[in-house]
Amino acid sequence: MNRSGHIGALLTQVRTRLRLRQAVLNGAVAAATAGSAAWLVLVVLGHVGVRGWAGWGTVTLALGVVLAAVLRPRWLWGSDDAVARAIDERLGASAGPGDLILSAVQLERLLPQLSGEPTVSPELVEALIRQVDERASRLDPRRLVELQLPRRRWLAVALMFSLYGVSLLTPAGRWLRVALALERAPAPSAQRASEPLVGDLEVRLTYPGYLQLPPRTITGSSGEVLAPRGTKVEMRGRLLVPAQRAELLLELDPGTSAAPATAPEPQVAVEEGRLAARFTVTGPGAYRFLLHTEADVALREADAHRITIEVDRPPRVDLRAPADDLEVTQPRSRIELAYSAEDDHGLGPLELVWRIDDHEQRLAVRQGSGLRQVAGSWEWDLAQVDLRPGVRVSYWLEVKDNDDVGGPNLGRSRTLYLHLYSAAQKHDEMLGREQVLLDHAVQLLGDRIDGEFLGPRKDAQDPAPPDGANPAAIEFERRSALHAASGRFIDELGSLLGTFDKDPLAGHELRVAAGEMHQRLARLHRAEEKEVRSLSSRIQAGRSPGETLTAAALRGLREANPRHVSELERDVLLLDDFLQRQRLEQLLSLSDEMARARDRLKKLLAQYKNSHSEALRQEIERELRRLEQKLAELESKAAQLGGHVPDEFLNREALADSDMHQRLDSLREMLARGDVDQAMSELDRLSRTLDQVAQSFEGGLRGYRGDRFSEEERALAELESQLADLEHDERELATETEKVRSRYQQATEQHMRERVEPFAKKALEQVAELQKKVDAIDPRLLTPGDGERLAGTRRAVDDLGRSLRQADLDQAREQVRAARSGLSDVQLGLTLQEQRQQWTGARTPYRKARGNAAEGEEVARRLAEELERQFPRSDELLSPADRQRLEELRQQQAGTSRRLEEARRELEQRSRGQRSPGMMQLAGEGMKQASQHMERAQNQLGQGEPRDALAAERQAADQLGQLRQQVSQSRRPREQDGRGGGQDEVVKIPGADEYRAPRDFREDLLDAMKRAAPEAYRERVKRFYEELAR
Amino acid sequence: MRGSLVALLLVCLGARALAAPPAAPAQADHVHDLLEEWRVTEAAAEADKLAASDPEDPATLLAVGDVRFQQGDYKGALERFDRALVGLPRGAGEEWRALRELIASTAAATRDFKEATSPDGHFIIRYGGRDEILLPYAFAALAAARREIAERDFGGMAAFDAPVRVEIYSEIADLARVSTLTLKEIETSGTIALCKWNRLMIVSPRALVRGYPWLDTLAHEFTHFVVSRASHNTVPIWLHEGLAKFEERRWREAPGGTLSPTMEHLLATALGRSGRLITFEEMHPSMAKLPSQADTALAFAEVASVIEYLQGRHGWEGIRQVILYLKSGSSDARAIAAVTNRSFSEFQSDWKSWLRGRKLRTHPGLVPASLKFARRGKGQAAERDREKDEDDTQEITEERARRFARLGGMLETHGRLAPAAFEYEKAQGLTGPGNLPVANRLARTYLALGDAERAIAAATPASELYPDSAGLSVTLGEAWRRKGQAENAIRYLETALRVNPFDPAPHCALAQLYDAKDERRAREERACGTLHGAPGK
């Protein structure tokens, strides 16, 4: 087709506009028509009670009609001819004769045919087309087809749609809503029945499954329903009025949103004069039956039947133990929780919930049982809690029921609190109290010094008393007030003394010093008390103070005051010294804690480097936060100390100049970047800074102690050094004795090897006999204690046989002793039992058992003697050189012992003059014990018993070492939490089965067993060693 | 330094050095020599000539850089040193590298400094932060020092062709950064100021807990400057320090000032049976290298008395002659001998005899005041609070007195002034009236109790022993002010300012005491207002 351009363009533009115009017009007309029709149909449907699909079908049909009307113009204006015709029509006469555009369109279509079959001159046609085309170029499609509809039409359409919408929303549109199933049809207007409509009602309630209740049938029911939500209700009854059909009219309780019953819709069936209805209870409300009688009369029950919800009460849980808040001392301990829980229908899971700060965690205590009541106890392993000293954990129990209809109900116990004991926190509180005490002491000292200026002094600055007042009486009044203030201070000090026990970090020296201070002050107070009372009596005896009290009478009080001043001066300084020392120690402890946190961080980083576990990452973050907290605490405490401790002893620069905050920040950044190697290097740098800070604090503390506690510090330093020397010498001695003992042991073994085999064979027979005797003793005849002894004896006899088979006579000797001793005890126990039973006539079994025990003991005695005879005397086995060596060692031991004794005496003398002799007294006691060990070692060496001597020497050395450590610890602050650095480590305790005492250890134990214990404890000690050796 | 330069450049700079005309290193050496002789203007002229002929020669760059450094242009100096040292192999030119590091750290330490020129244009002070408050006092003291020391006593021997530069550092650590002294050496010897590289360097009095006589120190360093210039840096350390010590109070006192009680005490003790004088050799190369502040103080007392002796015998003319001999290349022994007609050992012996003949007496209980540097941990508190906060009881050597003083301090802290005074009195009973911490505390407490009379009585004996105690001076100044004796009050308060100008108390008191027409009144009012409102840095 070679259509000219302007005609084609005109056709396209006009077609579009024609389609649009027609679509709008058609749509409006169709909407009006179909909408009105649908509205009418819906109302009718609603009235007749047809709901749902029919209503929506009508709406769909109406929409379909409107859609068709809108789409129709597309088809109508599809051909060029129709459009050309429409243009020609609009142009009318103005266009000239005939259908000009249509002709051009049609002729253009015929043009190819005309060239082959020239009915008309093609040139002429082309000329026409050109002419029309030129004309078409001047035509404006907008003027040919106007889109704008008359406003009146638009308004009519809009009004119509508004009416539809409004009618749907207003009460008048109720039937529309019913037809569209948006609302239930209202009950047909019914007459209120004057008589019952349904009788012999039987109600069957099927409860929700979670209640685990059997169905319940209620015959002769009034129709009232009392059931939990979710209960299925089935009703059967007899129609008292003949009816074609029936309905159930549901009524909501005012204020409730839930319908009394839910889908499936209440179903009501009528058959042969009987009615059956079913529904599910979903909320409170009421219902009535509506009967349609055969005469098509609707009858409604006069009284509604109540639907009452039987409430599923939330479960109740009681946390019965612990009774109160708890303070635990170990972060990994377990605490027992006792609980009881109950629910009206059945219990779900029971959980423990705890919260630290805002972080809540929970743990299952027991699974849901469905039981209505449970009670029990449960151990809470605190290792699962991130417990840190001083932290406060709130915890409670939560239990749910199994309500799967309305959702589970929750029961919650009371909240209890758990603290992890923090020695540091306690100590901090204690220091606060000490500071208050010190402040009061200073004030009291000030008062007492003011007291020096009371009375007739030339430099007294008090104004003259008012006329008529007795100056002595005024002075007495003031001195009495001073006395009372002293009393209050002494009470306060006494109260503080009482709380020292709660602070394990309060040094022993401080306790002693404060105790002595209290005594001194109390003594002064008592003396002053006499004076005050005596003067008070005099005043009371007189008619007026002025008549009875003279200045001279106050002499005693005046003379006492300087003693108070002097004492308080001493006490103030002492309290201040101790307080600041403890604060410096606190700083050092904090830096120690930081060092421990640093070490943990190092370990964690090393682990994280390999695993990159998220849990470790979080642990690292926690540890970093801990470090930051400690650093902040350290800075705060150092700042607080500023005004109290001279600069010489507190190097603030070390902390102020440290770059620990920066390092911690960059460490965190490096970790965030995942650069663990860099982070570890940064931690190393932080470590060095931290060590420097700690060193600086340590130096400061040492300086402070040297300055303020110089005498004591010197004494303790000297003592530590002496103890170290003595320990060293004693260990040297033990090393030398060990050499002799080793040779002695070899000689003994050689000697025994020659004798042991023939002896063991014979001895085993005796052991068999012994075993028989022991086995024959009925343990049921024994008291629990003797029963245990018998069991121990049996074990000893078993071991004895084993030792003899292994040719270990040394062991066998100890075991036979144990067996003999056990049998002796058992025998005694049986004798006593036998005596008790003499009145009951049941003595025979006891006598028999006692006889077995006695015979067994006799066998053991013989065996012990024979065993003993197998052992040579030590001097037989020791070479002359070793005997000589033992003598030398004995002399050495005597020398060490002498030095120890001298050091102890010196210490005693020193401690007498000390203001805080606590540690020294302790050391003195320890040295005395070490001295006893040395004395025993000396005796054993003299008797040629290297084994016994060695044990005593080791004990002496250990004792000295322990003492040295104690002295060292007392010079350095103890760990902040009193538990050292292991608090965060998992403590592994090897199982008893895994553990076997090494031979050397057993030997040492046996050596120790030989030493004499006090008579009253001998047996207990022996048994203790036996158990230990096993 | 000079000797190594030629070798260094020949060896290390390869072909370029070998191809360069040999004149450049030699001329560069000359520049460095001139600088060593404190002839900065001449050195600068020589360096300019070198720069014009061969500006990129490393030797030229080092020479010009050295001159710039001594002229105070640290940035320019650093830039030239960097260019000169860039091609140097590792291990070569260590001395120059060390100097380069010193210049770099000086530049860093003074980066934020401001600069002020004295009204007469003779001095330029570079300072930072709150040290601005020092300027009027420093300019006045330096002007007086120039007049009395440079012009009168030294008779204009020293040439001043450019303003003298002074730098004030806020911390002793900065002094360590701009000098070759370590922090430990500074703390040990109590060195607080230096005169080197053509400038005066002092630490701000706010860097010390109790301040220090900073204006005297400024005059002391200025004397070094004059002597170095006048002698072309040929004066040995003992004489240098002697002159400086002898002249340090000249700006405020007439000639022939007497020995301070501390100096007298130190000398008397050293001359005693168990004592020992520090030899002149031990003083070399610097007083700052002596092992303790006490040794340094004794050394200063000795050399000051030597100058007193020399000046007394031969007058300023004699001293100027000694300097001229030294400048001409004579040794100190020869110069002394030439002027005194006695051998050096005879001269020393004469001096000791003269010293003994003065019947110097010890002051029992006197503890030579040592400098107490402010710790940064305490820097958070304003300077004015430092001295008050300081627990100086540790300085009381007598154990019982220290305990009473501690008790007094605690009572004072608790607002119990009368009982505090009671304890301080007991402490003073044990130490005697000359104990500085006890006297200071007691006087302060009396003053707080409103008893100016007793405060003066308690503080005066100690003040005579420790005239440079700012604390005592303030207390005495305030006590006299309350008694209505303005002249005495001003005297003590001005003394306090010479030591601790960051304490607002003397400024505020002086603002009331100066006559309304006195221009100093406005200055003190400003300082009082500034310090009262200013937080510590």
PDB file of N, CA and C in Angstrom, chain A residues 489-510:
ATOM      1  N   PHE A 489      33.045   6.863 119.416  1.00  0.00           N
ATOM      2  CA  PHE A 489      34.120   6.443 118.520  1.00  0.00           C
ATOM      3  C   PHE A 489      34.583   5.017 118.851  1.00  0.00           C
ATOM      4  N   ILE A 490      34.675   4.750 120.135  1.00  0.00           N
ATOM      5  CA  ILE A 490      35.114   3.403 120.544  1.00  0.00           C
ATOM      6  C   ILE A 490      34.095   2.363 120.074  1.00  0.00           C
ATOM      7  N   ASP A 491      32.836   2.702 120.192  1.00  0.00           N
ATOM      8  CA  ASP A 491      31.793   1.781 119.713  1.00  0.00           C
ATOM      9  C   ASP A 491      31.937   1.539 118.213  1.00  0.00           C
ATOM     10  N   GLU A 492      32.199   2.623 117.519  1.00  0.00           N
ATOM     11  CA  GLU A 492      32.334   2.512 116.062  1.00  0.00           C
ATOM     12  C   GLU A 492      33.527   1.634 115.700  1.00  0.00           C
ATOM     13  N   LEU A 493      34.590   1.834 116.440  1.00  0.00           N
ATOM     14  CA  LEU A 493      35.783   1.015 116.190  1.00  0.00           C
ATOM     15  C   LEU A 493      35.486  -0.449 116.500  1.00  0.00           C
ATOM     16  N   GLY A 494      34.773  -0.662 117.608  1.00  0.00           N
ATOM     17  CA  GLY A 494      34.411  -2.031 117.988  1.00  0.00           C
ATOM     18  C   GLY A 494      33.558  -2.688 116.918  1.00  0.00           C
ATOM     19  N   SER A 495      32.643  -1.915 116.394  1.00  0.00           N
ATOM     20  CA  SER A 495      31.769  -2.448 115.344  1.00  0.00           C
ATOM     21  C   SER A 495      32.587  -2.803 114.099  1.00  0.00           C
ATOM     22  N   LEU A 496      33.543  -1.970 113.797  1.00  0.00           N
ATOM     23  CA  LEU A 496      34.401  -2.254 112.636  1.00  0.00           C
ATOM     24  C   LEU A 496      35.211  -3.518 112.878  1.00  0.00           C
ATOM     25  N   LEU A 497      35.692  -3.640 114.103  1.00  0.00           N
ATOM     26  CA  LEU A 497      36.470  -4.841 114.446  1.00  0.00           C
ATOM     27  C   LEU A 497      35.649  -6.100 114.203  1.00  0.00           C
ATOM     28  N   GLY A 498      34.372  -5.997 114.543  1.00  0.00           N
ATOM     29  CA  GLY A 498      33.491  -7.148 114.376  1.00  0.00           C
ATOM     30  C   GLY A 498      33.301  -7.528 112.927  1.00  0.00           C
ATOM     31  N   THR A 499      33.496  -6.568 112.051  1.00  0.00           N
ATOM     32  CA  THR A 499      33.259  -6.886 110.638  1.00  0.00           C
ATOM     33  C   THR A 499      34.544  -7.257 109.894  1.00  0.00           C
ATOM     34  N   PHE A 500      35.655  -7.181 110.564  1.00  0.00           N
ATOM     35  CA  PHE A 500      36.906  -7.555 109.899  1.00  0.00           C
ATOM     36  C   PHE A 500      36.865  -8.995 109.403  1.00  0.00           C
ATOM     37  N   ASP A 501      36.138  -9.842 110.149  1.00  0.00           N
ATOM     38  CA  ASP A 501      36.094 -11.253 109.766  1.00  0.00           C
ATOM     39  C   ASP A 501      35.453 -11.446 108.400  1.00  0.00           C
ATOM     40  N   LYS A 502      34.599 -10.479 108.049  1.00  0.00           N
ATOM     41  CA  LYS A 502      33.923 -10.608 106.749  1.00  0.00           C
ATOM     42  C   LYS A 502      34.808 -10.140 105.610  1.00  0.00           C
ATOM     43  N   ASP A 503      35.928  -9.592 105.958  1.00  0.00           N
ATOM     44  CA  ASP A 503      36.825  -9.096 104.910  1.00  0.00           C
ATOM     45  C   ASP A 503      38.125  -9.883 104.963  1.00  0.00           C
ATOM     46  N   PRO A 504      38.231 -10.916 104.130  1.00  0.00           N
ATOM     47  CA  PRO A 504      39.434 -11.728 104.204  1.00  0.00           C
ATOM     48  C   PRO A 504      40.681 -10.978 103.757  1.00  0.00           C
ATOM     49  N   LEU A 505      40.495  -9.857 103.104  1.00  0.00           N
ATOM     50  CA  LEU A 505      41.662  -9.119 102.629  1.00  0.00           C
ATOM     51  C   LEU A 505      42.164  -8.111 103.662  1.00  0.00           C
ATOM     52  N   ALA A 506      41.405  -7.984 104.745  1.00  0.00           N
ATOM     53  CA  ALA A 506      41.903  -7.121 105.823  1.00  0.00           C
ATOM     54  C   ALA A 506      43.065  -7.855 106.484  1.00  0.00           C
ATOM     55  N   GLY A 507      44.192  -7.251 106.455  1.00  0.00           N
ATOM     56  CA  GLY A 507      45.390  -7.929 106.935  1.00  0.00           C
ATOM     57  C   GLY A 507      45.315  -8.271 108.418  1.00  0.00           C
ATOM     58  N   HIS A 508      46.033  -9.305 108.782  1.00  0.00           N
ATOM     59  CA  HIS A 508      46.063  -9.726 110.178  1.00  0.00           C
ATOM     60  C   HIS A 508      46.633  -8.616 111.049  1.00  0.00           C
ATOM     61  N   GLU A 509      47.647  -7.945 110.515  1.00  0.00           N
ATOM     62  CA  GLU A 509      48.291  -6.877 111.289  1.00  0.00           C
ATOM     63  C   GLU A 509      47.286  -5.783 111.624  1.00  0.00           C
ATOM     64  N   LEU A 510      46.460  -5.474 110.644  1.00  0.00           N
ATOM     65  CA  LEU A 510      45.467  -4.424 110.863  1.00  0.00           C
ATOM     66  C   LEU A 510      44.490  -4.839 111.962  1.00  0.00           C
TER      67      LEU A 510
END
